[in-house]
JSON list of C-alpha atoms in Angstrom, two decimals:
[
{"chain": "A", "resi": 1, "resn": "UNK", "atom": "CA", "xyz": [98.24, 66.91, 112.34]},
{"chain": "A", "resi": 2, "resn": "UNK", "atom": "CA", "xyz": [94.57, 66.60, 112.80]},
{"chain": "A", "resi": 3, "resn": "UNK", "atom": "CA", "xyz": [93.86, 69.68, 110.06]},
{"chain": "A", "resi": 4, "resn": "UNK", "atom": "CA", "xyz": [92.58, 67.49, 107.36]},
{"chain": "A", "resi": 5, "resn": "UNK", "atom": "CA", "xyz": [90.15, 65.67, 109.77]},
{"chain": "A", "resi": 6, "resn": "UNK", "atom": "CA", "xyz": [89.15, 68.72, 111.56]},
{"chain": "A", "resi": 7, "resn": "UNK", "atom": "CA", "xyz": [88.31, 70.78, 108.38]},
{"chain": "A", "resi": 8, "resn": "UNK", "atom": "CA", "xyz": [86.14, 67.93, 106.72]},
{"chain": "A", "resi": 9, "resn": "UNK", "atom": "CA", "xyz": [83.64, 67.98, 109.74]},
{"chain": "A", "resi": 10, "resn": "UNK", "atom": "CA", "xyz": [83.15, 71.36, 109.28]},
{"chain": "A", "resi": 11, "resn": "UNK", "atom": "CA", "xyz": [79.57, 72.37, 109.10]},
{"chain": "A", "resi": 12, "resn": "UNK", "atom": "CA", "xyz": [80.20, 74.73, 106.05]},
{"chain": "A", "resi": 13, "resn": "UNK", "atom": "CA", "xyz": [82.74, 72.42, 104.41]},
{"chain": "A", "resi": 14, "resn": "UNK", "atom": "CA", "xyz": [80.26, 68.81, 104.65]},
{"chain": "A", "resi": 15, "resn": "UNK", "atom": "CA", "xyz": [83.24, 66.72, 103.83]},
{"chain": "A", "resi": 16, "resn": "UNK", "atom": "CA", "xyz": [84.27, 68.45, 100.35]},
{"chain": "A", "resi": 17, "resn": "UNK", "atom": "CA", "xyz": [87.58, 70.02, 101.34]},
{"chain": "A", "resi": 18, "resn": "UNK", "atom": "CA", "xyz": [90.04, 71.53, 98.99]},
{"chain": "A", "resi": 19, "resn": "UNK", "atom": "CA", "xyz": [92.74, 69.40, 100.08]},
{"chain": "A", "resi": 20, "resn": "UNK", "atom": "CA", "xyz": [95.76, 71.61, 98.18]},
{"chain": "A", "resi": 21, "resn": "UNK", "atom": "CA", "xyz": [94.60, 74.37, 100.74]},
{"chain": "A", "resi": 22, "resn": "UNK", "atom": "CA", "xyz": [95.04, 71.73, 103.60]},
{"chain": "A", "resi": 23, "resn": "UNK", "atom": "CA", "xyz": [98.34, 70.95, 102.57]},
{"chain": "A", "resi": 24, "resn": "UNK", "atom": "CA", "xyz": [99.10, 74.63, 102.49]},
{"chain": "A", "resi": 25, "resn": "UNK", "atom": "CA", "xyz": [97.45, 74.81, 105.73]},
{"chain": "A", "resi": 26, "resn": "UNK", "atom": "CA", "xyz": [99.82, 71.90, 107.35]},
{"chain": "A", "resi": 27, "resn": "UNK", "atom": "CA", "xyz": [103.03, 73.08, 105.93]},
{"chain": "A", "resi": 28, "resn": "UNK", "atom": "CA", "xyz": [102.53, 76.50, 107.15]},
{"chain": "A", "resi": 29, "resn": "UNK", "atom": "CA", "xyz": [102.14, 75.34, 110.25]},
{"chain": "A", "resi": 30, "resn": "UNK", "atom": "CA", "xyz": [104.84, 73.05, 110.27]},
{"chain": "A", "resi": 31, "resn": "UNK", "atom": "CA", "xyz": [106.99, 75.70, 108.73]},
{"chain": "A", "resi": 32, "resn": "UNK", "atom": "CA", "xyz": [105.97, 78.51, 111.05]},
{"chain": "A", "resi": 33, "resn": "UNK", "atom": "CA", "xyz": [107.06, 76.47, 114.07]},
{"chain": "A", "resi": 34, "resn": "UNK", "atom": "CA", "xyz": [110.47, 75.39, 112.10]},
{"chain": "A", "resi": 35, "resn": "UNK", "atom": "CA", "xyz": [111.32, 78.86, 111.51]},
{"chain": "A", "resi": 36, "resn": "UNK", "atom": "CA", "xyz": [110.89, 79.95, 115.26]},
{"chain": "A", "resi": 37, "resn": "UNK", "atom": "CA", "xyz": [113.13, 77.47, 116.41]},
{"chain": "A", "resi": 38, "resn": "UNK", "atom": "CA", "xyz": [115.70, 78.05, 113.79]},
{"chain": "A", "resi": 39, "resn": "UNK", "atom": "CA", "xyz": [115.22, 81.78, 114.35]},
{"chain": "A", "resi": 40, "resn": "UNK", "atom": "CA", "xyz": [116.18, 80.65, 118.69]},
{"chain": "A", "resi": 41, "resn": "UNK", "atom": "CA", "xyz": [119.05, 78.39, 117.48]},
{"chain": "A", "resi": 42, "resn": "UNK", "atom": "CA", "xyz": [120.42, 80.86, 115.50]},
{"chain": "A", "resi": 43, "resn": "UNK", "atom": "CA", "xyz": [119.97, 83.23, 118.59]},
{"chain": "A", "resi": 44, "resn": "UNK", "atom": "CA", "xyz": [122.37, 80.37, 120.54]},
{"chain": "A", "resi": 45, "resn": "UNK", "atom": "CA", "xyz": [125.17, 80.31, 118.00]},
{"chain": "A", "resi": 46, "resn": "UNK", "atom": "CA", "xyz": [128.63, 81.86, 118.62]},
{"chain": "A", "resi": 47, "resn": "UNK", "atom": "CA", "xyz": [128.64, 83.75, 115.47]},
{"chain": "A", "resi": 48, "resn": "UNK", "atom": "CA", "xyz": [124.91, 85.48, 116.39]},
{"chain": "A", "resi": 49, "resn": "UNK", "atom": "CA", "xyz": [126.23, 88.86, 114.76]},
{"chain": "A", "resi": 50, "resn": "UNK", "atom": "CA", "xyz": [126.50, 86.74, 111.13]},
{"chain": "A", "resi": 51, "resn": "UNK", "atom": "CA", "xyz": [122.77, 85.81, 111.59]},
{"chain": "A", "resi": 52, "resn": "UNK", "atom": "CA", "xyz": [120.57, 88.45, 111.80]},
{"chain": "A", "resi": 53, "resn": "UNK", "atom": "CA", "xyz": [119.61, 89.02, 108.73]},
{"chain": "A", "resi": 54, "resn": "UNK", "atom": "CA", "xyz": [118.53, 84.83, 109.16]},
{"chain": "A", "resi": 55, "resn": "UNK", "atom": "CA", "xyz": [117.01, 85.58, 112.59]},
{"chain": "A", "resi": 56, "resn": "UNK", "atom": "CA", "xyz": [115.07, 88.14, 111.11]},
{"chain": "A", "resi": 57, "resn": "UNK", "atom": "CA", "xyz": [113.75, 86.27, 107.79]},
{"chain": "A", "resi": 58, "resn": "UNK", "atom": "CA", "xyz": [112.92, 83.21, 109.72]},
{"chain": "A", "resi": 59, "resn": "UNK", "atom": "CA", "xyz": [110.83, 85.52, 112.01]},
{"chain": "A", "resi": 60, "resn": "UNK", "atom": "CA", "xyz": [109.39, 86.78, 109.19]},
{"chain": "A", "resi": 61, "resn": "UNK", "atom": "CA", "xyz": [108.21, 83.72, 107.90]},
{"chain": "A", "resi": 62, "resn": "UNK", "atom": "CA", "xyz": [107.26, 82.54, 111.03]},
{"chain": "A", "resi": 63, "resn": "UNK", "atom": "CA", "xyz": [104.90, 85.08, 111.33]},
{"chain": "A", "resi": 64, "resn": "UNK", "atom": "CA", "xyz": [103.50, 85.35, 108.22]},
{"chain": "A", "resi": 65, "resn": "UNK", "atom": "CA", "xyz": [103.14, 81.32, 107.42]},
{"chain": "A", "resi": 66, "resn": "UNK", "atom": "CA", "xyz": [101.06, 81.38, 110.93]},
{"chain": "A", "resi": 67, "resn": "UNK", "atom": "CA", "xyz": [98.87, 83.73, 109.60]},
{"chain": "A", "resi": 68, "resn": "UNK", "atom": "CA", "xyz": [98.16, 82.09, 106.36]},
{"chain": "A", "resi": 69, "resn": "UNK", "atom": "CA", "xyz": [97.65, 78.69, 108.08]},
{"chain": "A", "resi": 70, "resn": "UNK", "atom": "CA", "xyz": [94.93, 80.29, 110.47]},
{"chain": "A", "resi": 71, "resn": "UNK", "atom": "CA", "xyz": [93.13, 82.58, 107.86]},
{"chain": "A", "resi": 72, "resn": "UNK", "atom": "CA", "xyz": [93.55, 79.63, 105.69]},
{"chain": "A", "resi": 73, "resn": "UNK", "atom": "CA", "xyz": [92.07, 77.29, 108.37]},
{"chain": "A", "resi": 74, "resn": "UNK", "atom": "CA", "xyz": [88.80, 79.39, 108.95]},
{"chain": "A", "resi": 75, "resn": "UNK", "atom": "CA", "xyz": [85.77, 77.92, 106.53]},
{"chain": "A", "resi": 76, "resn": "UNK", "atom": "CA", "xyz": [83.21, 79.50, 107.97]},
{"chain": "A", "resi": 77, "resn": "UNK", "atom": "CA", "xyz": [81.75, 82.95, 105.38]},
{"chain": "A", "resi": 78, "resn": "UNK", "atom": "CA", "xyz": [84.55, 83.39, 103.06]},
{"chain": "A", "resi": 79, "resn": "UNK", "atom": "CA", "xyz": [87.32, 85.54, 101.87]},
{"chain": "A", "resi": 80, "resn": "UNK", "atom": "CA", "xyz": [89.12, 83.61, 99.07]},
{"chain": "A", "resi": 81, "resn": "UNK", "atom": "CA", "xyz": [90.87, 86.97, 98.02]},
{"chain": "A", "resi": 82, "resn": "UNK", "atom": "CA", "xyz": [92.54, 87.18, 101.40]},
{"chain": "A", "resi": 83, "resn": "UNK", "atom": "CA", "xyz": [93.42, 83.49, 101.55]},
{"chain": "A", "resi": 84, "resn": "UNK", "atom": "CA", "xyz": [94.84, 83.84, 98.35]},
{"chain": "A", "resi": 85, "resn": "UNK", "atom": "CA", "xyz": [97.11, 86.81, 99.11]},
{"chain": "A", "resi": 86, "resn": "UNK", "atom": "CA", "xyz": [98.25, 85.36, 102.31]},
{"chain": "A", "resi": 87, "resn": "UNK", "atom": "CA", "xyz": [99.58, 82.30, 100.98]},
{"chain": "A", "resi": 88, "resn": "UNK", "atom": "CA", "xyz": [101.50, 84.19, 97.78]},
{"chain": "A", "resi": 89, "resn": "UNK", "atom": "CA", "xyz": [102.74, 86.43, 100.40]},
{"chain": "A", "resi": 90, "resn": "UNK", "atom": "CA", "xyz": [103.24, 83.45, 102.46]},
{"chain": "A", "resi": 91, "resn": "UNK", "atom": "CA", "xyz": [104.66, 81.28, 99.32]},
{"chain": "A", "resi": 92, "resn": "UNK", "atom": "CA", "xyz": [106.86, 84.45, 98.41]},
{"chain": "A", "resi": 93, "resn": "UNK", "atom": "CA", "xyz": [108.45, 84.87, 102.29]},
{"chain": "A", "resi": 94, "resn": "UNK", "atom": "CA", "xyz": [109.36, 81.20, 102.62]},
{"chain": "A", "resi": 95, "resn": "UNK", "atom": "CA", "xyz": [111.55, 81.43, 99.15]},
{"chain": "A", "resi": 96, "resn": "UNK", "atom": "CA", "xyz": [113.38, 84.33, 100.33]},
{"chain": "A", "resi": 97, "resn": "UNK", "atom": "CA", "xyz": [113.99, 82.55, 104.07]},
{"chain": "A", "resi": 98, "resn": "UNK", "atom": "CA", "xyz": [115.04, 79.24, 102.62]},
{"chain": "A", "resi": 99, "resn": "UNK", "atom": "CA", "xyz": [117.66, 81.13, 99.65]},
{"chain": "A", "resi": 100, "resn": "UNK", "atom": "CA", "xyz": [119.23, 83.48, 103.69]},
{"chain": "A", "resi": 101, "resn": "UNK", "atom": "CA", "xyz": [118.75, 79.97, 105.61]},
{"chain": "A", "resi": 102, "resn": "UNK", "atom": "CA", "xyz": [120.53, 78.21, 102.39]},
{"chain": "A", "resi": 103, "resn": "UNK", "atom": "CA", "xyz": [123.89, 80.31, 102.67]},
{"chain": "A", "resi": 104, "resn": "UNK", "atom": "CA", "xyz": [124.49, 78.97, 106.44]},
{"chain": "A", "resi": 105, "resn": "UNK", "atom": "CA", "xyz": [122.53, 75.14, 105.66]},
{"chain": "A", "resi": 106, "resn": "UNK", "atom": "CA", "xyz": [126.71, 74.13, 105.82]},
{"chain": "A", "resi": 107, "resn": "UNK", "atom": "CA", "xyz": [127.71, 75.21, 109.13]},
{"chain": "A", "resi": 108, "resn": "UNK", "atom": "CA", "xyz": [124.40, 74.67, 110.84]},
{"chain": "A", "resi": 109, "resn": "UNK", "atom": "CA", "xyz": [121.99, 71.92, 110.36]},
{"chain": "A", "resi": 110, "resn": "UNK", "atom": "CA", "xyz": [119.13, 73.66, 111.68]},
{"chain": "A", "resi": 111, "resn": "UNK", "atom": "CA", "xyz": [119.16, 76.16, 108.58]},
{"chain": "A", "resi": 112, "resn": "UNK", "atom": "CA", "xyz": [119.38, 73.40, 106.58]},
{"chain": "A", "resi": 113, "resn": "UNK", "atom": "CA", "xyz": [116.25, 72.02, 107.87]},
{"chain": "A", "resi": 114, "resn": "UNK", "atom": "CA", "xyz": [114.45, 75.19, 108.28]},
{"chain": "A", "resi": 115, "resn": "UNK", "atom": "CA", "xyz": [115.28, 75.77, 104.32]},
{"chain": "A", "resi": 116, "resn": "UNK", "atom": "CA", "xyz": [113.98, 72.43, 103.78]},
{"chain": "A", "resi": 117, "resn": "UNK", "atom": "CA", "xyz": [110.63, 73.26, 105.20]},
{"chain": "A", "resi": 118, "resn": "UNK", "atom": "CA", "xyz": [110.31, 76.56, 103.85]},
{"chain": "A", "resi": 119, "resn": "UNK", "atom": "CA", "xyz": [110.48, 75.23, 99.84]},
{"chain": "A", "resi": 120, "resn": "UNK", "atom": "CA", "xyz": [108.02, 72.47, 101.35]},
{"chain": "A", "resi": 121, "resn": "UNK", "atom": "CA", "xyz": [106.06, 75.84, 102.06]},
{"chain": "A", "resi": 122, "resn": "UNK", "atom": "CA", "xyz": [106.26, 77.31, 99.04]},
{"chain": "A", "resi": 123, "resn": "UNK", "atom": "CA", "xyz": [105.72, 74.77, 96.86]},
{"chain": "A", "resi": 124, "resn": "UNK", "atom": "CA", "xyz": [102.10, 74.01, 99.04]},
{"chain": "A", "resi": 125, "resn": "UNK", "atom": "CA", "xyz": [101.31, 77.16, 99.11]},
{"chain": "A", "resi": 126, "resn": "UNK", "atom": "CA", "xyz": [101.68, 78.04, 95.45]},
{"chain": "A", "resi": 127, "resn": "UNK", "atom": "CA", "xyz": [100.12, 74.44, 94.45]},
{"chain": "A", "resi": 128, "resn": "UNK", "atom": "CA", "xyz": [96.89, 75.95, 96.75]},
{"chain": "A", "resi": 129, "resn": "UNK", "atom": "CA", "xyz": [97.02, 79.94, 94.99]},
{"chain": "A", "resi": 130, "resn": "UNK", "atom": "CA", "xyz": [95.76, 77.76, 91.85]},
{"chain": "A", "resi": 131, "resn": "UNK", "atom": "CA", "xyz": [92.59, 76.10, 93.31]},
{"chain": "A", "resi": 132, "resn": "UNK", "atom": "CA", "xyz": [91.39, 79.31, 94.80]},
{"chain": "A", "resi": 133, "resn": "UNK", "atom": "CA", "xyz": [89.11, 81.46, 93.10]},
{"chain": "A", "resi": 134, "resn": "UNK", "atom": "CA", "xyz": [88.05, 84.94, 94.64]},
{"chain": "A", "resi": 135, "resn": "UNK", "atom": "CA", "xyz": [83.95, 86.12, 94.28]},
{"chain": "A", "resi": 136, "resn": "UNK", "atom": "CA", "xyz": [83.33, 89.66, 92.80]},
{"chain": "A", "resi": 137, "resn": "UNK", "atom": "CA", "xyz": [81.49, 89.66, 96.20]}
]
């Protein structure tokens, strides 16, 4: 990914970049796209009816870790409070997706991997909650 090298250039960021918010940043990428393809696989399995409550998590996550990657992307004004909420909510969702995505990680690999990416997730996105400060602004 080219986030880390994008975000230093930034005009507003002049090469100091809080690099536990870039991490956060990558892995909810990466984990957004993981969960949308586990969330199609799952669609593909013979035993669909067992996994929607996994279809619907990983959707879930998807959406929300692609949120708090792009809010968490922008660095131009600021709105630490909403960064910050976005990637506990984001932090919080990707637990709860990898403990569904954990119960099926035996019969099919891609939940495996999906749960794999979604700790990866939480852990960066927790690890970033602590550098980030909201203004009384």
């Amino acid at each position: 990914m080219h986030i880390q090298s994008m975000i230093s250039t930034h005009p507003h960021v002049q090469g100091s970049t809080n690099d536990a918010l870039i991490r956060a940043v990558e892995a909810a990428y990466d984990c957004a796209a993981t969960c949308r393809i586990c969330a199609d696989a799952c669609l593909g399995e013979a035993m669909v009816a067992d996994l929607v409550q996994c279809i619907r998590l990983t959707l879930d996550c998807a959406d929300l870790c692609a949120s708090a990657g792009a809010v968490g992307a922008r660095r131009t004004g600021s709105n630490e409070a909403v960064i910050k909420a976005l990637l506990e909510a984001c932090a919080d969702t990707c637990a709860t997706c990898a403990a569904e995505c954990d119960k099926h990680a035996d019969m099919h690999e891609h939940c495996r991997i999906c749960a794999e990416a979604c700790r990866r997730c939480e852990t960066a996105c927790r690890e970033a909650v602590e550098t980030i400060t909201p203004s009384d602004n």
